[in-house]
Short mmCIF file of C-alpha atoms in Angstrom, two decimals:
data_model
loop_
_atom_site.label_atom_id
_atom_site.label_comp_id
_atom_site.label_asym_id
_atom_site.label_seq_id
_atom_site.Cartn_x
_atom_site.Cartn_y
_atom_site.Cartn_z
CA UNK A 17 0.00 0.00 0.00
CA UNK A 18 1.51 3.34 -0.49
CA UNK A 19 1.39 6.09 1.70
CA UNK A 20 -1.09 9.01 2.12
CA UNK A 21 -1.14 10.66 -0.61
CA UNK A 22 0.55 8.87 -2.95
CA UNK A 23 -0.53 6.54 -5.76
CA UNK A 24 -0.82 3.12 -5.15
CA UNK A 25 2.33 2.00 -7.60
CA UNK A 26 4.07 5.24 -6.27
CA UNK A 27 4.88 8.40 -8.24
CA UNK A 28 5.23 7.71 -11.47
CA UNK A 29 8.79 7.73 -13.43
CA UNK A 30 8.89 11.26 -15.24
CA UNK A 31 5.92 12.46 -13.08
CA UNK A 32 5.79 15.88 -11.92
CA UNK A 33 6.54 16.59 -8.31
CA UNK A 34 9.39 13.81 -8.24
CA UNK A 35 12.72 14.47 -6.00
CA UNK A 36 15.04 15.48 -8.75
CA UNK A 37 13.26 18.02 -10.60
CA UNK A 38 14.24 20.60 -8.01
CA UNK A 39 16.98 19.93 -7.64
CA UNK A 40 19.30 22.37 -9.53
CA UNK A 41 17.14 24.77 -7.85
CA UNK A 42 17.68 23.64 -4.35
CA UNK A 43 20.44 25.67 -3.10
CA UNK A 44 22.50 23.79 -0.28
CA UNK A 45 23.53 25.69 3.30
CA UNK A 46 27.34 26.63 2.13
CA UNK A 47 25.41 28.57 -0.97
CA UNK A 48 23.39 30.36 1.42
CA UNK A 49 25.69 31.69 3.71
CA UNK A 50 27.88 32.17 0.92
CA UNK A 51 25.46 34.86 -0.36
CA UNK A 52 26.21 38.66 -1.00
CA UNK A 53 22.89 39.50 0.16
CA UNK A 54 20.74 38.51 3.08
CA UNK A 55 17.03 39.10 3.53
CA UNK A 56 16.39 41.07 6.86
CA UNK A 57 13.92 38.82 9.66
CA UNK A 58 10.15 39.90 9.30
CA UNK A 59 10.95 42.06 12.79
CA UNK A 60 13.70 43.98 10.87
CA UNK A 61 11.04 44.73 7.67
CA UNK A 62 8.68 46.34 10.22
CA UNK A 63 10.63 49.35 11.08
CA UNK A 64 9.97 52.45 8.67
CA UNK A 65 12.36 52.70 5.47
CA UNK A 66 13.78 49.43 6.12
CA UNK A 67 15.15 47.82 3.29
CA UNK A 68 14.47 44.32 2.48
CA UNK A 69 18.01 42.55 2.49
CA UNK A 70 21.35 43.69 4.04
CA UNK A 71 24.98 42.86 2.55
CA UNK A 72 26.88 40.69 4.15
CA UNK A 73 30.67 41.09 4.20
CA UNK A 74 32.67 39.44 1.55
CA UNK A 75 34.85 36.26 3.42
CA UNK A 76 37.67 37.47 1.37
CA UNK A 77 36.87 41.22 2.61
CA UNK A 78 37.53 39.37 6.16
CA UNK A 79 40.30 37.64 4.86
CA UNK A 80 42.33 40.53 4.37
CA UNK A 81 41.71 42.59 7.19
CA UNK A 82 43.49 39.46 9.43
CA UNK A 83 46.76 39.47 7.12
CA UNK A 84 46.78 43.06 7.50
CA UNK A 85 46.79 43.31 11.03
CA UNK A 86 48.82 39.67 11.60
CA UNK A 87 51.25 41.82 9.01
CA UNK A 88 51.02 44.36 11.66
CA UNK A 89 51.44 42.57 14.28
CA UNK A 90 54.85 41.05 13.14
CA UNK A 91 56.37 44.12 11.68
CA UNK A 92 56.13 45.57 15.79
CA UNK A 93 57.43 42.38 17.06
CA UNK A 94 60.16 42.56 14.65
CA UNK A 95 60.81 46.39 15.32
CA UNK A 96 60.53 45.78 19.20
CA UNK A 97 63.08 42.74 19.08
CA UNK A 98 65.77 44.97 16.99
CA UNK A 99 65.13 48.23 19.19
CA UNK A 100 65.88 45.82 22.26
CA UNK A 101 68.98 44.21 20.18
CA UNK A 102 70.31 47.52 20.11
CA UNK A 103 69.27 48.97 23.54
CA UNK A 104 69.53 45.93 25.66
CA UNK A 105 71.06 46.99 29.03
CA UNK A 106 74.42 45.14 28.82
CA UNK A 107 75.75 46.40 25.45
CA UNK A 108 78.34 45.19 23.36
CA UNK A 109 81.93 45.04 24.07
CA UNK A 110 83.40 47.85 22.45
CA UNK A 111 86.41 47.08 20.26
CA UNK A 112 89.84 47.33 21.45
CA UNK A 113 92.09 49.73 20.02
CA UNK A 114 95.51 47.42 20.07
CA UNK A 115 98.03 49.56 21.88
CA UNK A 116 101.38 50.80 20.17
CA UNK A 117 103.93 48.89 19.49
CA UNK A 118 107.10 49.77 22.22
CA UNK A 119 110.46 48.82 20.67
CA UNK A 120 114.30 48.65 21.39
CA UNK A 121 117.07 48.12 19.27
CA UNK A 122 120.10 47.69 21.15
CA UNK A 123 123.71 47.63 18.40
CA UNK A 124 126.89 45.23 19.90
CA UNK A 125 129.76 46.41 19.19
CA UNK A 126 132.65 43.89 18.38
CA UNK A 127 136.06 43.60 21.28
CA UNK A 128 138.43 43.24 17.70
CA UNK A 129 138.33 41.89 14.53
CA UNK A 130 135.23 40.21 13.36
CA UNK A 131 136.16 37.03 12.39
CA UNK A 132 136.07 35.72 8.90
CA UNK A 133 136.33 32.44 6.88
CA UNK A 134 135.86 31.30 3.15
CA UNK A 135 133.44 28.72 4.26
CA UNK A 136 130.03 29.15 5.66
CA UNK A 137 130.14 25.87 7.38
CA UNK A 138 133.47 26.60 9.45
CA UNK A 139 132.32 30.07 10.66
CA UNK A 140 128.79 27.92 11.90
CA UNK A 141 130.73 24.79 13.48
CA UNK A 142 132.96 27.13 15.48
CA UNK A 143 130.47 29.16 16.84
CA UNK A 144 128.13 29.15 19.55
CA UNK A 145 125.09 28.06 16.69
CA UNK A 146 126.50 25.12 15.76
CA UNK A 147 123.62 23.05 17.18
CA UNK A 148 121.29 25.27 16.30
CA UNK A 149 118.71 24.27 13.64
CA UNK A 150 117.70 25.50 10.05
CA UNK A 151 116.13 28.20 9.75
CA UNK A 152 112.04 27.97 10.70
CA UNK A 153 113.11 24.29 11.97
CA UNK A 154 114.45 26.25 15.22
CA UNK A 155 110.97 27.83 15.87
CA UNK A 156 109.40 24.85 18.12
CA UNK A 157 106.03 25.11 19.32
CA UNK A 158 105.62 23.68 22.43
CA UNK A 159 102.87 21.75 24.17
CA UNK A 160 99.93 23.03 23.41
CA UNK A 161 97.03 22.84 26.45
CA UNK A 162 93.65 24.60 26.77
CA UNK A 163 93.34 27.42 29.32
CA UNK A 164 90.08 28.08 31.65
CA UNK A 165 88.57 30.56 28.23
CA UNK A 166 90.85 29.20 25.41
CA UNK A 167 90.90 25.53 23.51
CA UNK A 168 93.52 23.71 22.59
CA UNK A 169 92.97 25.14 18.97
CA UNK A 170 92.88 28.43 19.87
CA UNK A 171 96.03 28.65 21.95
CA UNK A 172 97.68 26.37 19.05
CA UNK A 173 96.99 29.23 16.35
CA UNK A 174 98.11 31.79 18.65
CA UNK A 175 101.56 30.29 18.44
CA UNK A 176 101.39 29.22 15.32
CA UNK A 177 100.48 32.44 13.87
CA UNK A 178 103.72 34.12 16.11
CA UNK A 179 105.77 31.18 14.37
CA UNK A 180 104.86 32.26 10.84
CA UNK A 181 105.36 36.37 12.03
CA UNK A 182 108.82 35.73 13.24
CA UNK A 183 109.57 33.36 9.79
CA UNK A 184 108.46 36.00 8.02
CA UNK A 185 110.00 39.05 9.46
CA UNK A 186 112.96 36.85 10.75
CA UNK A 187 113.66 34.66 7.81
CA UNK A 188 112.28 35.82 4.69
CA UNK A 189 115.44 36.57 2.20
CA UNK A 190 113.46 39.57 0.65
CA UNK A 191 112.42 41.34 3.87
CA UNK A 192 116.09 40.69 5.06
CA UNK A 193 117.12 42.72 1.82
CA UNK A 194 114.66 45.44 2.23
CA UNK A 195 113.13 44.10 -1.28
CA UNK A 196 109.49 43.31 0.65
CA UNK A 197 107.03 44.18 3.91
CA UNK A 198 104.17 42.40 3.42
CA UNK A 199 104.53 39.11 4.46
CA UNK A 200 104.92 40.02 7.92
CA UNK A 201 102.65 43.26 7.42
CA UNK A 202 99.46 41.09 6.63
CA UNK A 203 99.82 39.12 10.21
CA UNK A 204 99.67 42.50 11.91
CA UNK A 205 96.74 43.49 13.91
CA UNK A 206 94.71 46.33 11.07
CA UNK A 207 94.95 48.20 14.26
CA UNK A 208 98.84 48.77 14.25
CA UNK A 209 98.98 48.98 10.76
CA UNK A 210 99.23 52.73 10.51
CA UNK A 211 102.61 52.75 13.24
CA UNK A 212 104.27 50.09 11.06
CA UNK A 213 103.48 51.91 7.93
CA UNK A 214 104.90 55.19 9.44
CA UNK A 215 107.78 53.42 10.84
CA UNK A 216 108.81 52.52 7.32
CA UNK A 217 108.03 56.36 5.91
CA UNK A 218 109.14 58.01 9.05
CA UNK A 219 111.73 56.02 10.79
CA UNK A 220 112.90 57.42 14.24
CA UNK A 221 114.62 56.14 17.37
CA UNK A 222 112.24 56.98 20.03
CA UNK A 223 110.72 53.76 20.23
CA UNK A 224 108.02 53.92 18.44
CA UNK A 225 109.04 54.04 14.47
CA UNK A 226 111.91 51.88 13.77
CA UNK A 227 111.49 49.55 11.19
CA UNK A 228 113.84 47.27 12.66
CA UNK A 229 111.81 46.75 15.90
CA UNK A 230 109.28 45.20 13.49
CA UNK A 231 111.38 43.23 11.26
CA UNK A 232 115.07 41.77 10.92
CA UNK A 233 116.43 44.24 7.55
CA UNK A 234 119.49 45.06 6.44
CA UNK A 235 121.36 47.31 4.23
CA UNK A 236 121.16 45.65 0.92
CA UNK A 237 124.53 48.15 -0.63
CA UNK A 238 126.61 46.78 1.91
CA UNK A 239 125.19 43.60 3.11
CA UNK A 240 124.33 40.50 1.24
CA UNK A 241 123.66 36.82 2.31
CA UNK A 242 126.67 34.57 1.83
CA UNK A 243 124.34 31.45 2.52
CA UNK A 244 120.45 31.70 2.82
CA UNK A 245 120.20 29.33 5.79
CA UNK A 246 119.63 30.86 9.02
CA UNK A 247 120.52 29.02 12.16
CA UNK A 248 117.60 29.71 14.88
CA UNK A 249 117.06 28.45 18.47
CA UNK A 250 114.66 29.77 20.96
CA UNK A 251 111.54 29.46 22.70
CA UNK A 252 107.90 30.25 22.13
CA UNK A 253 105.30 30.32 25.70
CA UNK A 254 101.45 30.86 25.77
CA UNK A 255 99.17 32.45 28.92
CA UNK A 256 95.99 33.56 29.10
CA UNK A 257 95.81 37.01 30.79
CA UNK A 258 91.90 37.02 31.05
CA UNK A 259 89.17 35.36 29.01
CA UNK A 260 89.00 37.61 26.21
CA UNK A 261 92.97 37.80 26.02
CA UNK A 262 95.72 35.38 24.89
CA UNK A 263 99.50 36.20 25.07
CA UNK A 264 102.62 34.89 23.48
CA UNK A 265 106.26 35.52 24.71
CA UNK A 266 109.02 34.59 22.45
CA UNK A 267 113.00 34.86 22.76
CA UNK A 268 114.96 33.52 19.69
CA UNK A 269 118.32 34.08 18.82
CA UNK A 270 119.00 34.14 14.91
CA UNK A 271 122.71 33.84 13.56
CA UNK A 272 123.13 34.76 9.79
CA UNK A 273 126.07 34.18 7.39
CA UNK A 274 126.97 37.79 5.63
CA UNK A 275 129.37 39.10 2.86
CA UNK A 276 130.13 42.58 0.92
CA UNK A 277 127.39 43.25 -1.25
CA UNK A 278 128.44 43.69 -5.01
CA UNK A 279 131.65 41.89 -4.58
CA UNK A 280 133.36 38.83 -5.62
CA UNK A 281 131.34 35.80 -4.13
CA UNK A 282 134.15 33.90 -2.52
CA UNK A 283 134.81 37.07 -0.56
CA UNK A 284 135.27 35.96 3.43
CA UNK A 285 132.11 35.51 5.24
CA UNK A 286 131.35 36.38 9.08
CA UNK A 287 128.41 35.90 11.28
CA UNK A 288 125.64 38.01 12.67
CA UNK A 289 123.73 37.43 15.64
CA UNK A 290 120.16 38.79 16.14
CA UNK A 291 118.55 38.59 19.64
CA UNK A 292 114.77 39.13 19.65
CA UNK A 293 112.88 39.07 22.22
CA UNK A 294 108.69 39.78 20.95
CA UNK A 295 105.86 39.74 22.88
CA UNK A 296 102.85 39.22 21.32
CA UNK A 297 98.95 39.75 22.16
CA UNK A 298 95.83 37.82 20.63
CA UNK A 299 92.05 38.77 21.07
CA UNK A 300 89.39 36.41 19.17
CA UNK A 301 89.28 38.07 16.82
CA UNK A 302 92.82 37.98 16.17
CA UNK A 303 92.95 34.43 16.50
CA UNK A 304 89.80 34.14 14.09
CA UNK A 305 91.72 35.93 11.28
CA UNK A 306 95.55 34.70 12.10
CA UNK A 307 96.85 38.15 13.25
CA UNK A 308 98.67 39.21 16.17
CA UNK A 309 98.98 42.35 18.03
CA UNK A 310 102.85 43.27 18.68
CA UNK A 311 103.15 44.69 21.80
CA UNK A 312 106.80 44.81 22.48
CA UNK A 313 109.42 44.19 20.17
CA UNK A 314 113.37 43.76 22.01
CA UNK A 315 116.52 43.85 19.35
CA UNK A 316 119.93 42.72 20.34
CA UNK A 317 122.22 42.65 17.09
CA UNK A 318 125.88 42.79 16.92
CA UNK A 319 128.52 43.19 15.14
CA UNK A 320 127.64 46.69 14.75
CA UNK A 321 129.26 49.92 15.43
CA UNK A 322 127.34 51.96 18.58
CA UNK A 323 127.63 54.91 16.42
CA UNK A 324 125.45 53.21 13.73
CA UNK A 325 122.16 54.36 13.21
CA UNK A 326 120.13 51.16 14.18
CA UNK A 327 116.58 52.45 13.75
CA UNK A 328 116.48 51.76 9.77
CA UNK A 329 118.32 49.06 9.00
CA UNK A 330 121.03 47.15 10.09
CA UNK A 331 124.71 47.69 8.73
CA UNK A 332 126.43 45.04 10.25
CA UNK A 333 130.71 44.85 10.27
CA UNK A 334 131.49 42.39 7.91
CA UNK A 335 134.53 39.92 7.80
CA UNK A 336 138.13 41.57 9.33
CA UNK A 337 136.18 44.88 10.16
CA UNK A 338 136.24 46.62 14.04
CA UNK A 339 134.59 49.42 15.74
CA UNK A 340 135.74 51.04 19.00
CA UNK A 341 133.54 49.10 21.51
CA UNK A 342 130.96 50.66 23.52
CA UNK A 343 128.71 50.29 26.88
CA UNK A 344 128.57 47.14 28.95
CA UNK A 345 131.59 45.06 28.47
CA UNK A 346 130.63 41.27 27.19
CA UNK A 347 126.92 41.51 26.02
CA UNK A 348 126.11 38.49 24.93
CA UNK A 349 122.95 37.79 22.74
CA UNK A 350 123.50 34.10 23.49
CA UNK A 351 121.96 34.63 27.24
CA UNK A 352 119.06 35.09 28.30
CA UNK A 353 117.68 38.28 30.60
CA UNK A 354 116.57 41.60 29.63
CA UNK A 355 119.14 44.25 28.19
CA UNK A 356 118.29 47.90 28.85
CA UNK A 357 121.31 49.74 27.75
CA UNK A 358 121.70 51.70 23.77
CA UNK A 359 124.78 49.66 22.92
CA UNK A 360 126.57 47.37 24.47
CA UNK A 361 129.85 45.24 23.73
CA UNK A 362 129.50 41.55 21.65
CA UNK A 363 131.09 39.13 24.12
CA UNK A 364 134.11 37.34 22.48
CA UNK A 365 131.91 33.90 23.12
CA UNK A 366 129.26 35.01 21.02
CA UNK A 367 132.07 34.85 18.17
CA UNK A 368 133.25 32.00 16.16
CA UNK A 369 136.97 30.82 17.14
CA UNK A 370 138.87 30.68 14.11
#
């Protein structure tokens, strides 16, 4: 039996009033409220001049107004976390200016006749370097342990990069000669860079701007090398003064082989011995870009004549030469402990015994 209203055999197929023919009229509930317009409650259509429908807002219209204001929102945290990066009570640590570099050069002046030989390797064997090694082969690092603020790495590239500074102001046959600065100018802290750069322009001997408190040099028209390997020995110590600050002492002794310059090359050879004693500082940032600040910078060189003007370069007295001898009697840039005086005497020890 059907129900109430219907036929008996139900509504017919294709009959009027059947479920789908309304239905691409029937508008679902996410269509309605999707609508631009809304038709106002029979309560609202009672009140005089009403209109019949209102406009709802757009979603999108919505939309936007959030990503506006989250935009908003972000660009004053954003502002208020930069404003506090740059106000923020404790502040920055303001870079260090490195101080000047504080230099002596102190000229020892020979008892007699600087010795001289033909061969290299005689004047070496006789002499006080004659254990000494080979030229950066004599700069030794030594154990290398963390402090309380420092790793092992750091302190290890502190004293490496002193090493390569003394090779390269020490050792280097063109910066002996005068031919070259930068290879010991680019381990320099940019800080100290205008001193050394003045020193070279403006050399003077108050302890400030001598080019030879920065570097080993020599006069190339008088002096030449009669054999390019240096004999070094010496020593090379790390501390940590406080946790931002690394320092490096070092004390070498460097003994060179020299003959006339321009002159037959089987002209006699002597010796010269360079003392220097260099005390090097190292912030992070230093060690981050393999510079050092110099701080003090202690020359002891000799043969030389006291009257020599020391602050330039070095002119050293070569093979057979003498000089009247001045200061302290028996200097020796063998020994260790501090020298104060302007010139002092080369101690007969410090020569080779031909």
């Amino acid at each position: 039996m059907g129900g109430p209203g219907e036929p008996p055999a139900g509504t017919p197929e294709g009959a009027p009033g059947g479920e789908d023919e309304y239905r691409s009229v029937v508008f679902d509930e996410s269509f309605v409220r999707a609508a631009r317009l809304q038709e106002l409650s029979a309560r609202e259509r009672m009140s005089d001049h009403a209109r019949a429908v209102r406009r709802r807002p757009s979603p999108h219209r919505r939309l936007s107004r959030q990503f506006v204001v989250l935009v908003v929102l972000i660009a004053l945290a954003f502002g208020t976390a930069i404003y506090m990066g740059v106000r923020h009570p404790y502040g920055s640590p303001a870079a260090k200016r490195p101080d000047p570099l504080r230099m002596t050069v102190v000229p020892l002046a020979p008892q007699g006749r600087v010795p001289g030989s033909a061969k290299v390797a005689d004047l070496f064997a006789k002499s006080p370097a004659a254990q000494f090694r080979l030229g950066a082969g004599g700069i030794n690092l030594p154990t290398t342990r963390r402090t309380d603020h420092f790793s092992e790495d750091q302190v290890l590239s502190a004293l490496t990069t002193a090493k390569d500074y003394l090779v390269e102001s020490s050792l280097d046959p063109d910066v002996l000669m005068g031919r070259a600065v930068r290879s010991p100018r680019v381990l320099l802290d940019p800080g100290q860079l205008d001193q050394f750069d003045r020193s070279l322009a403006h050399p003077a001997a108050d302890g400030r701007h001598a080019p030879t408190g920065w570097m080993v040099r020599f006069d190339p028209a008088k002096t030449a090398l009669a054999d390019p390997g240096v004999r070094v020995q010496g020593t090379l110590r790390a501390a940590e003064t406080d946790k931002e600050t690394l320092e490096v002492s070092s004390d070498h002794t460097f003994v060179y082989a020299l003959r006339p310059a321009r002159t037959d090359q089987r002209a006699r050879a002597s010796l010269f011995t360079v003392r220097r004693a260099l005390h090097f500082r190292f912030d992070r940032d230093d060690l981050r870009m393999h510079q050092a600040e110099l701080l003090v910078s202690h020359l002891q060189a000799g043969p030389l004549a006291c009257a020599t003007d020391a602050t330039r370069v070095l002119r050293p007295l070569l093979a057979d030469q003498r000089a009247k001898a001045g200061g302290p009697a028996g200097t020796d840039p063998y020994a260790t402990g501090d020298a104060t005086a302007l010139c002092g005497t080369l101690a007969g020890a410090a020569q080779p015994r031909l």
